[in-house]
One Martini backbone bead per residue (centre of mass of N, CA, C, O) as a GRO file, in nm:
protein
  391
    1MET     BB    1   4.081  -3.308   3.873
    2THR     BB    2   4.246  -3.026   3.991
    3SER     BB    3   4.542  -2.808   3.935
    4PRO     BB    4   4.711  -2.567   4.047
    5THR     BB    5   4.870  -2.246   3.954
    6GLN     BB    6   5.082  -2.056   4.082
    7HIS     BB    7   5.061  -1.703   4.139
    8THR     BB    8   5.168  -1.381   4.085
    9GLY     BB    9   5.027  -1.089   4.175
   10ASP     BB   10   4.723  -1.017   3.949
   11THR     BB   11   4.709  -1.332   3.891
   12LEU     BB   12   4.529  -1.581   3.836
   13PRO     BB   13   4.438  -1.855   3.890
   14HIS     BB   14   4.510  -2.152   3.722
   15PHE     BB   15   4.310  -2.427   3.543
   16VAL     BB   16   4.373  -2.775   3.468
   17SER     BB   17   4.229  -3.015   3.285
   18THR     BB   18   4.264  -3.412   3.311
   19ALA     BB   19   4.083  -3.457   3.122
   20PRO     BB   20   3.949  -3.587   2.854
   21PHE     BB   21   3.900  -3.489   2.534
   22ASP     BB   22   3.571  -3.387   2.388
   23PRO     BB   23   3.479  -3.292   2.076
   24LEU     BB   24   3.145  -3.305   2.128
   25SER     BB   25   3.096  -3.100   2.368
   26VAL     BB   26   3.093  -2.828   2.183
   27GLU     BB   27   2.781  -2.942   2.044
   28VAL     BB   28   2.622  -2.896   2.280
   29MET     BB   29   2.282  -2.807   2.312
   30SER     BB   30   2.023  -2.650   2.363
   31GLU     BB   31   1.701  -2.658   2.269
   32GLU     BB   32   1.700  -2.369   2.179
   33GLN     BB   33   1.965  -2.355   2.033
   34ALA     BB   34   1.871  -2.574   1.828
   35TYR     BB   35   1.626  -2.445   1.713
   36VAL     BB   36   1.781  -2.197   1.587
   37ASN     BB   37   1.999  -2.369   1.434
   38LYS     BB   38   1.755  -2.509   1.253
   39ALA     BB   39   1.652  -2.276   1.121
   40SER     BB   40   1.520  -2.111   0.881
   41GLN     BB   41   1.525  -1.859   0.712
   42THR     BB   42   1.223  -1.779   0.701
   43ARG     BB   43   1.230  -1.799   1.032
   44LEU     BB   44   1.433  -1.578   1.078
   45MET     BB   45   1.293  -1.354   0.952
   46TRP     BB   46   1.034  -1.340   1.112
   47TRP     BB   47   1.142  -1.323   1.402
   48LYS     BB   48   1.269  -1.010   1.314
   49PHE     BB   49   0.986  -0.899   1.208
   50LYS     BB   50   0.848  -0.910   1.493
   51ARG     BB   51   1.033  -0.695   1.638
   52HIS     BB   52   0.880  -0.494   1.442
   53LYS     BB   53   0.613  -0.349   1.540
   54LEU     BB   54   0.525  -0.138   1.335
   55ALA     BB   55   0.570  -0.331   1.069
   56LEU     BB   56   0.348  -0.530   1.162
   57ILE     BB   57   0.114  -0.339   1.173
   58SER     BB   58   0.130  -0.245   0.889
   59GLY     BB   59   0.089  -0.507   0.748
   60VAL     BB   60  -0.194  -0.566   0.869
   61PHE     BB   61  -0.304  -0.328   0.758
   62LEU     BB   62  -0.270  -0.388   0.442
   63LEU     BB   63  -0.412  -0.640   0.439
   64ILE     BB   64  -0.692  -0.535   0.514
   65LEU     BB   65  -0.720  -0.360   0.261
   66TYR     BB   66  -0.659  -0.564   0.053
   67ALA     BB   67  -0.931  -0.721   0.143
   68MET     BB   68  -1.149  -0.506   0.122
   69ILE     BB   69  -1.121  -0.452  -0.216
   70ALA     BB   70  -1.294  -0.729  -0.272
   71ILE     BB   71  -1.572  -0.591  -0.078
   72VAL     BB   72  -1.671  -0.303  -0.120
   73GLU     BB   73  -1.965  -0.329  -0.190
   74PHE     BB   74  -2.041  -0.442   0.098
   75LEU     BB   75  -1.924  -0.198   0.275
   76ALA     BB   76  -2.071  -0.005   0.126
   77PRO     BB   77  -2.352   0.185   0.183
   78TYR     BB   78  -2.325   0.241  -0.112
   79ASN     BB   79  -2.342   0.317  -0.419
   80LEU     BB   80  -2.119   0.473  -0.611
   81HIS     BB   81  -2.376   0.646  -0.798
   82THR     BB   82  -2.532   0.737  -0.566
   83ARG     BB   83  -2.793   0.994  -0.529
   84ASN     BB   84  -2.858   1.275  -0.284
   85VAL     BB   85  -3.046   1.567  -0.381
   86ASP     BB   86  -3.095   1.655  -0.049
   87PHE     BB   87  -2.780   1.595   0.036
   88ILE     BB   88  -2.588   1.845  -0.043
   89HIS     BB   89  -2.304   1.894   0.139
   90ALA     BB   90  -2.317   1.701   0.375
   91PRO     BB   91  -2.217   1.647   0.650
   92PRO     BB   92  -2.116   1.466   0.881
   93GLN     BB   93  -2.202   1.202   1.097
   94ALA     BB   94  -2.311   1.073   1.382
   95VAL     BB   95  -2.283   0.819   1.604
   96HIS     BB   96  -2.519   0.659   1.813
   97LEU     BB   97  -2.633   0.503   2.141
   98PHE     BB   98  -2.790   0.747   2.306
   99ASN     BB   99  -3.114   0.862   2.407
  100GLU     BB  100  -3.167   1.028   2.692
  101GLY     BB  101  -3.021   0.772   2.851
  102THR     BB  102  -3.095   0.571   2.620
  103PHE     BB  103  -3.067   0.267   2.481
  104VAL     BB  104  -3.050   0.193   2.115
  105GLY     BB  105  -2.801   0.217   1.942
  106PRO     BB  106  -2.705   0.252   1.632
  107PHE     BB  107  -2.728   0.595   1.536
  108VAL     BB  108  -2.913   0.859   1.378
  109TYR     BB  109  -2.994   1.176   1.279
  110GLY     BB  110  -3.186   1.379   1.148
  111ARG     BB  111  -3.245   1.638   0.886
  112ASP     BB  112  -3.243   1.975   0.830
  113MET     BB  113  -3.282   2.199   0.528
  114ARG     BB  114  -3.134   2.505   0.456
  115LEU     BB  115  -3.101   2.829   0.269
  116ASP     BB  116  -2.871   3.065   0.241
  117ILE     BB  117  -2.907   3.344   0.112
  118ASP     BB  118  -2.649   3.488   0.143
  119THR     BB  119  -2.448   3.218   0.062
  120LEU     BB  120  -2.590   2.957  -0.059
  121ARG     BB  121  -2.602   2.763   0.171
  122ARG     BB  122  -2.627   2.432   0.306
  123VAL     BB  123  -2.831   2.382   0.609
  124TYR     BB  124  -2.757   2.182   0.888
  125THR     BB  125  -3.019   2.025   1.115
  126GLU     BB  126  -3.076   1.842   1.367
  127ASP     BB  127  -3.340   1.583   1.454
  128ARG     BB  128  -3.396   1.471   1.772
  129SER     BB  129  -3.672   1.309   1.683
  130ASP     BB  130  -3.495   1.165   1.455
  131ILE     BB  131  -3.460   0.818   1.472
  132GLN     BB  132  -3.183   0.623   1.291
  133PRO     BB  133  -3.145   0.306   1.270
  134LEU     BB  134  -2.922   0.102   1.191
  135ARG     BB  135  -2.826  -0.168   0.945
  136PHE     BB  136  -2.714  -0.503   0.936
  137PHE     BB  137  -2.710  -0.678   0.707
  138CYS     BB  138  -2.834  -0.534   0.438
  139SER     BB  139  -3.070  -0.418   0.207
  140GLY     BB  140  -2.972  -0.210  -0.063
  141ASP     BB  141  -2.806  -0.089  -0.296
  142ALA     BB  142  -2.732  -0.198  -0.578
  143TYR     BB  143  -2.503  -0.424  -0.742
  144LYS     BB  144  -2.194  -0.537  -0.925
  145PHE     BB  145  -2.000  -0.761  -0.855
  146TRP     BB  146  -1.734  -0.730  -1.006
  147GLY     BB  147  -1.952  -0.708  -1.276
  148LEU     BB  148  -2.098  -1.006  -1.267
  149PHE     BB  149  -2.324  -0.983  -1.007
  150LYS     BB  150  -2.604  -0.922  -0.841
  151ALA     BB  151  -2.651  -0.705  -0.554
  152SER     BB  152  -2.765  -0.593  -0.195
  153THR     BB  153  -2.549  -0.648   0.024
  154HIS     BB  154  -2.474  -0.506   0.340
  155LEU     BB  155  -2.335  -0.405   0.621
  156VAL     BB  156  -2.444  -0.106   0.608
  157CYS     BB  157  -2.742   0.083   0.672
  158PRO     BB  158  -2.992   0.305   0.642
  159ALA     BB  159  -3.270   0.380   0.727
  160GLU     BB  160  -3.581   0.386   0.628
  161GLY     BB  161  -3.559   0.674   0.479
  162GLY     BB  162  -3.249   0.745   0.533
  163GLN     BB  163  -2.946   0.858   0.648
  164PHE     BB  164  -2.560   0.791   0.598
  165PHE     BB  165  -2.296   1.012   0.644
  166LEU     BB  166  -1.997   0.960   0.787
  167LEU     BB  167  -1.837   1.162   0.548
  168GLY     BB  168  -2.043   1.264   0.397
  169SER     BB  169  -2.087   1.490   0.087
  170ASP     BB  170  -2.119   1.583  -0.214
  171ARG     BB  171  -2.239   1.795  -0.494
  172LEU     BB  172  -2.417   1.510  -0.559
  173GLY     BB  173  -2.484   1.330  -0.295
  174ARG     BB  174  -2.243   1.157  -0.242
  175ASP     BB  175  -2.073   0.904  -0.056
  176VAL     BB  176  -1.771   0.941   0.066
  177LEU     BB  177  -1.714   0.660   0.189
  178SER     BB  178  -1.784   0.502  -0.064
  179ARG     BB  179  -1.566   0.633  -0.264
  180ILE     BB  180  -1.321   0.544  -0.100
  181LEU     BB  181  -1.365   0.226  -0.125
  182TYR     BB  182  -1.375   0.234  -0.444
  183GLY     BB  183  -1.084   0.355  -0.464
  184ALA     BB  184  -0.905   0.160  -0.338
  185ARG     BB  185  -0.916  -0.043  -0.576
  186ILE     BB  186  -0.706   0.144  -0.768
  187SER     BB  187  -0.473   0.284  -0.576
  188LEU     BB  188  -0.369   0.001  -0.500
  189THR     BB  189  -0.340  -0.160  -0.777
  190ILE     BB  190  -0.151   0.030  -0.925
  191GLY     BB  191   0.100  -0.032  -0.770
  192LEU     BB  192   0.135  -0.331  -0.804
  193LEU     BB  193   0.147  -0.347  -1.122
  194GLY     BB  194   0.356  -0.146  -1.162
  195ILE     BB  195   0.602  -0.285  -1.000
  196THR     BB  196   0.593  -0.531  -1.143
  197MET     BB  197   0.687  -0.410  -1.423
  198SER     BB  198   0.963  -0.258  -1.314
  199PHE     BB  199   1.100  -0.506  -1.194
  200VAL     BB  200   1.132  -0.678  -1.431
  201LEU     BB  201   1.299  -0.458  -1.602
  202GLY     BB  202   1.514  -0.396  -1.390
  203ILE     BB  203   1.632  -0.679  -1.344
  204VAL     BB  204   1.664  -0.775  -1.659
  205ILE     BB  205   1.845  -0.526  -1.752
  206GLY     BB  206   2.030  -0.461  -1.509
  207GLY     BB  207   2.137  -0.745  -1.498
  208LEU     BB  208   2.260  -0.772  -1.811
  209ALA     BB  209   2.440  -0.528  -1.774
  210GLY     BB  210   2.611  -0.598  -1.513
  211TYR     BB  211   2.698  -0.908  -1.627
  212HIS     BB  212   2.814  -0.817  -1.931
  213GLY     BB  213   2.831  -0.552  -2.046
  214GLY     BB  214   2.945  -0.341  -2.262
  215THR     BB  215   2.746  -0.250  -2.518
  216PHE     BB  216   2.485  -0.304  -2.361
  217ASP     BB  217   2.548  -0.132  -2.118
  218LEU     BB  218   2.565   0.144  -2.296
  219ILE     BB  219   2.275   0.133  -2.411
  220VAL     BB  220   2.125   0.146  -2.135
  221GLN     BB  221   2.247   0.403  -2.012
  222ARG     BB  222   2.141   0.584  -2.242
  223ILE     BB  223   1.829   0.524  -2.212
  224ILE     BB  224   1.815   0.611  -1.910
  225GLU     BB  225   1.884   0.906  -1.960
  226VAL     BB  226   1.665   0.988  -2.154
  227LEU     BB  227   1.428   0.916  -1.953
  228GLN     BB  228   1.527   1.100  -1.722
  229SER     BB  229   1.522   1.396  -1.882
  230ILE     BB  230   1.237   1.382  -1.892
  231PRO     BB  231   0.950   1.554  -1.847
  232SER     BB  232   0.681   1.467  -1.658
  233ILE     BB  233   0.433   1.674  -1.724
  234PRO     BB  234   0.457   1.701  -2.016
  235LEU     BB  235   0.411   1.393  -2.066
  236TRP     BB  236   0.143   1.381  -1.933
  237MET     BB  237  -0.012   1.581  -2.129
  238ALA     BB  238   0.041   1.412  -2.387
  239LEU     BB  239  -0.081   1.143  -2.297
  240ALA     BB  240  -0.385   1.276  -2.231
  241ALA     BB  241  -0.424   1.373  -2.529
  242ILE     BB  242  -0.383   1.093  -2.682
  243MET     BB  243  -0.618   0.975  -2.543
  244PRO     BB  244  -0.902   0.851  -2.606
  245VAL     BB  245  -1.261   0.911  -2.526
  246THR     BB  246  -1.331   0.600  -2.623
  247TRP     BB  247  -1.220   0.487  -2.390
  248SER     BB  248  -1.217   0.286  -2.149
  249PRO     BB  249  -1.189   0.246  -1.800
  250ILE     BB  250  -0.981   0.001  -1.826
  251VAL     BB  251  -0.786   0.106  -2.034
  252ILE     BB  252  -0.667   0.345  -1.899
  253TYR     BB  253  -0.576   0.205  -1.644
  254LEU     BB  254  -0.367   0.017  -1.798
  255GLY     BB  255  -0.220   0.249  -1.906
  256ILE     BB  256  -0.135   0.395  -1.657
  257THR     BB  257   0.025   0.158  -1.540
  258ALA     BB  258   0.211   0.107  -1.787
  259ILE     BB  259   0.356   0.386  -1.752
  260LEU     BB  260   0.456   0.390  -1.487
  261GLY     BB  261   0.642   0.118  -1.515
  262LEU     BB  262   0.826   0.253  -1.755
  263LEU     BB  263   0.909   0.506  -1.565
  264ASP     BB  264   1.051   0.328  -1.301
  265TRP     BB  265   1.285   0.138  -1.385
  266THR     BB  266   1.565   0.295  -1.405
  267GLY     BB  267   1.667   0.301  -1.107
  268LEU     BB  268   1.673  -0.012  -1.072
  269ALA     BB  269   1.861  -0.079  -1.297
  270ARG     BB  270   2.098   0.073  -1.179
  271ALA     BB  271   2.118  -0.082  -0.879
  272VAL     BB  272   2.158  -0.373  -1.018
  273ARG     BB  273   2.414  -0.311  -1.173
  274SER     BB  274   2.592  -0.219  -0.951
  275LYS     BB  275   2.581  -0.491  -0.802
  276LEU     BB  276   2.666  -0.689  -1.018
  277LEU     BB  277   2.931  -0.585  -1.082
  278ALA     BB  278   3.064  -0.667  -0.817
  279LEU     BB  279   2.948  -0.983  -0.785
  280ARG     BB  280   3.091  -1.120  -1.062
  281GLU     BB  281   3.361  -1.147  -0.905
  282GLU     BB  282   3.286  -1.400  -0.757
  283ASP     BB  283   3.349  -1.726  -0.706
  284TYR     BB  284   3.054  -1.844  -0.731
  285VAL     BB  285   3.051  -1.744  -1.037
  286LEU     BB  286   3.267  -1.908  -1.175
  287ALA     BB  287   3.157  -2.166  -1.093
  288ALA     BB  288   2.888  -2.164  -1.242
  289GLN     BB  289   3.044  -2.157  -1.508
  290LEU     BB  290   3.166  -2.424  -1.495
  291MET     BB  291   2.895  -2.576  -1.470
  292GLY     BB  292   2.702  -2.439  -1.701
  293ALA     BB  293   2.565  -2.179  -1.643
  294LYS     BB  294   2.337  -1.954  -1.699
  295SER     BB  295   2.256  -1.645  -1.685
  296GLY     BB  296   1.975  -1.646  -1.560
  297ARG     BB  297   2.056  -1.825  -1.316
  298ILE     BB  298   2.299  -1.654  -1.183
  299ILE     BB  299   2.110  -1.393  -1.150
  300GLY     BB  300   1.839  -1.555  -1.008
  301ARG     BB  301   2.021  -1.756  -0.785
  302HIS     BB  302   2.275  -1.562  -0.700
  303LEU     BB  303   2.265  -1.253  -0.724
  304VAL     BB  304   2.004  -1.124  -0.610
  305PRO     BB  305   1.987  -1.256  -0.333
  306GLY     BB  306   2.225  -1.079  -0.236
  307PHE     BB  307   1.999  -0.794  -0.266
  308MET     BB  308   1.720  -0.828  -0.133
  309SER     BB  309   1.677  -0.602   0.066
  310HIS     BB  310   1.696  -0.358  -0.153
  311LEU     BB  311   1.465  -0.449  -0.315
  312ILE     BB  312   1.246  -0.440  -0.082
  313ALA     BB  313   1.276  -0.121  -0.023
  314THR     BB  314   1.216  -0.039  -0.323
  315ALA     BB  315   0.936  -0.135  -0.329
  316THR     BB  316   0.805   0.024  -0.073
  317LEU     BB  317   0.872   0.286  -0.209
  318ALA     BB  318   0.729   0.259  -0.503
  319ILE     BB  319   0.436   0.209  -0.433
  320PRO     BB  320   0.372   0.488  -0.308
  321GLY     BB  321   0.486   0.647  -0.559
  322MET     BB  322   0.248   0.548  -0.739
  323ILE     BB  323   0.028   0.649  -0.580
  324LEU     BB  324   0.097   0.935  -0.580
  325GLY     BB  325   0.103   0.959  -0.892
  326GLU     BB  326  -0.184   0.894  -0.939
  327THR     BB  327  -0.313   1.136  -0.755
  328ALA     BB  328  -0.189   1.378  -0.883
  329LEU     BB  329  -0.288   1.344  -1.171
  330SER     BB  330  -0.580   1.318  -1.110
  331PHE     BB  331  -0.589   1.605  -0.974
  332LEU     BB  332  -0.483   1.751  -1.248
  333GLY     BB  333  -0.613   1.561  -1.528
  334LEU     BB  334  -0.397   1.330  -1.637
  335GLY     BB  335  -0.520   1.068  -1.560
  336LEU     BB  336  -0.765   0.965  -1.447
  337ARG     BB  337  -1.122   0.906  -1.533
  338PRO     BB  338  -1.445   0.959  -1.546
  339PRO     BB  339  -1.581   0.684  -1.383
  340ILE     BB  340  -1.354   0.654  -1.230
  341THR     BB  341  -1.228   0.566  -0.903
  342SER     BB  342  -1.015   0.740  -0.692
  343TRP     BB  343  -0.858   0.942  -0.501
  344GLY     BB  344  -0.774   1.153  -0.679
  345ILE     BB  345  -1.054   1.210  -0.812
  346LEU     BB  346  -1.178   1.306  -0.522
  347LEU     BB  347  -0.978   1.569  -0.493
  348THR     BB  348  -1.103   1.730  -0.722
  349GLU     BB  349  -1.332   1.851  -0.541
  350ALA     BB  350  -1.051   2.033  -0.370
  351ARG     BB  351  -0.955   2.267  -0.572
  352SER     BB  352  -1.092   2.470  -0.412
  353VAL     BB  353  -1.100   2.719  -0.159
  354SER     BB  354  -1.409   2.722  -0.110
  355VAL     BB  355  -1.464   2.416  -0.065
  356ILE     BB  356  -1.257   2.383   0.184
  357ALA     BB  357  -1.398   2.581   0.368
  358PHE     BB  358  -1.684   2.451   0.362
  359TYR     BB  359  -1.588   2.136   0.272
  360PRO     BB  360  -1.343   1.976   0.443
  361TRP     BB  361  -1.448   1.656   0.388
  362LEU     BB  362  -1.331   1.642   0.087
  363LEU     BB  363  -1.027   1.560   0.200
  364PHE     BB  364  -1.037   1.257   0.333
  365PRO     BB  365  -0.880   1.106   0.085
  366THR     BB  366  -0.591   1.164   0.234
  367ILE     BB  367  -0.574   0.983   0.471
  368PRO     BB  368  -0.526   0.710   0.327
  369VAL     BB  369  -0.272   0.789   0.187
  370ILE     BB  370  -0.109   0.848   0.424
  371LEU     BB  371  -0.115   0.586   0.573
  372VAL     BB  372  -0.003   0.401   0.336
  373ILE     BB  373   0.267   0.523   0.309
  374LEU     BB  374   0.357   0.485   0.618
  375ALA     BB  375   0.325   0.180   0.593
  376PHE     BB  376   0.534   0.104   0.353
  377ASN     BB  377   0.775   0.232   0.512
  378PHE     BB  378   0.763   0.062   0.749
  379LEU     BB  379   0.748  -0.208   0.621
  380GLY     BB  380   1.039  -0.182   0.480
  381ASP     BB  381   1.202  -0.164   0.696
  382GLY     BB  382   1.130  -0.460   0.840
  383LEU     BB  383   1.237  -0.623   0.554
  384ARG     BB  384   1.506  -0.536   0.542
  385ASP     BB  385   1.610  -0.615   0.836
  386ALA     BB  386   1.492  -0.953   0.774
  387ALA     BB  387   1.668  -1.008   0.528
  388ASP     BB  388   1.928  -0.991   0.746
  389PRO     BB  389   1.926  -1.186   1.032
  390TYR     BB  390   2.263  -1.181   1.094
  391LYS     BB  391   2.292  -0.852   1.166
   0.00000   0.00000   0.00000
């Protein structure tokens, strides 16, 4: 029973319970509350990340892309170096399902080519009487899967004796779609390898400089200032000039990746240093030192996780930055060189204004670059928020 206490004015009546106080009653939670209360940090991060729909879609999109680069030989309709000399600078072909109201299935129309004497352009016209059904899970151009064993199975192939240029062909009659798929393997992995190297250097060097300070911090800061003051374009021109032409494509690829990583660690090192300068004064750092923990363990297990959200945001911004860097340098002729195929190499086909005006489909490699950059930025926003689920 409760006894009311009368009040005057605007004060509401106050009821005081006379029942014995049970200290455990405040801990009673519903099943949903208990499920959330007992959830691990990883589960809480996943729940918050799922609420960011754009980041979730971007993450799925990037996972699909990185899964695709493992089987590009199977996905591409043609081999990377296959030339169709009768269909140079052919425009994109449309895929049809119906012909004159009759369902045929996925097919393309054949083409006739004539040379325009006035402009010296190849003009292609559809031949509606030539129906070329597409083949799926078919035998087409031979290739070496990851350079290890021979195969010839493709997801989709042109009809026997036909052609299939979904995104058109280039000046040598090579399929643009196939080359974009092959180029994704280089352009997407160069960002991951480069950011791995720059992260290791940035966290280790910046962490030691911020944790210990003193002379080591002074030397590191002067080195960072020197590296950041070097103009990037002249540096790349010098590096491109000293690379021997006899180097194999894989060595050039690894060299470009290493250089991107070596030049990109300075910004991260400064960010890590500034964070550790503040966090090293915390009581839990002193407790770890008194317990005999070494510098590497304190930095790796106690300090770095304290600003993991910042590191995640930096990584998701650095990866597209490296992809853009490789694309721009290859476009300028200072990065990767043929026969390596990347999105930047493909864009070198469109350096001429006349080419862009007459063959705009050669700019299609810019589309995956833009989509990947946006996806990484959206993913970074979601991961940054999810890294601190209690905020």
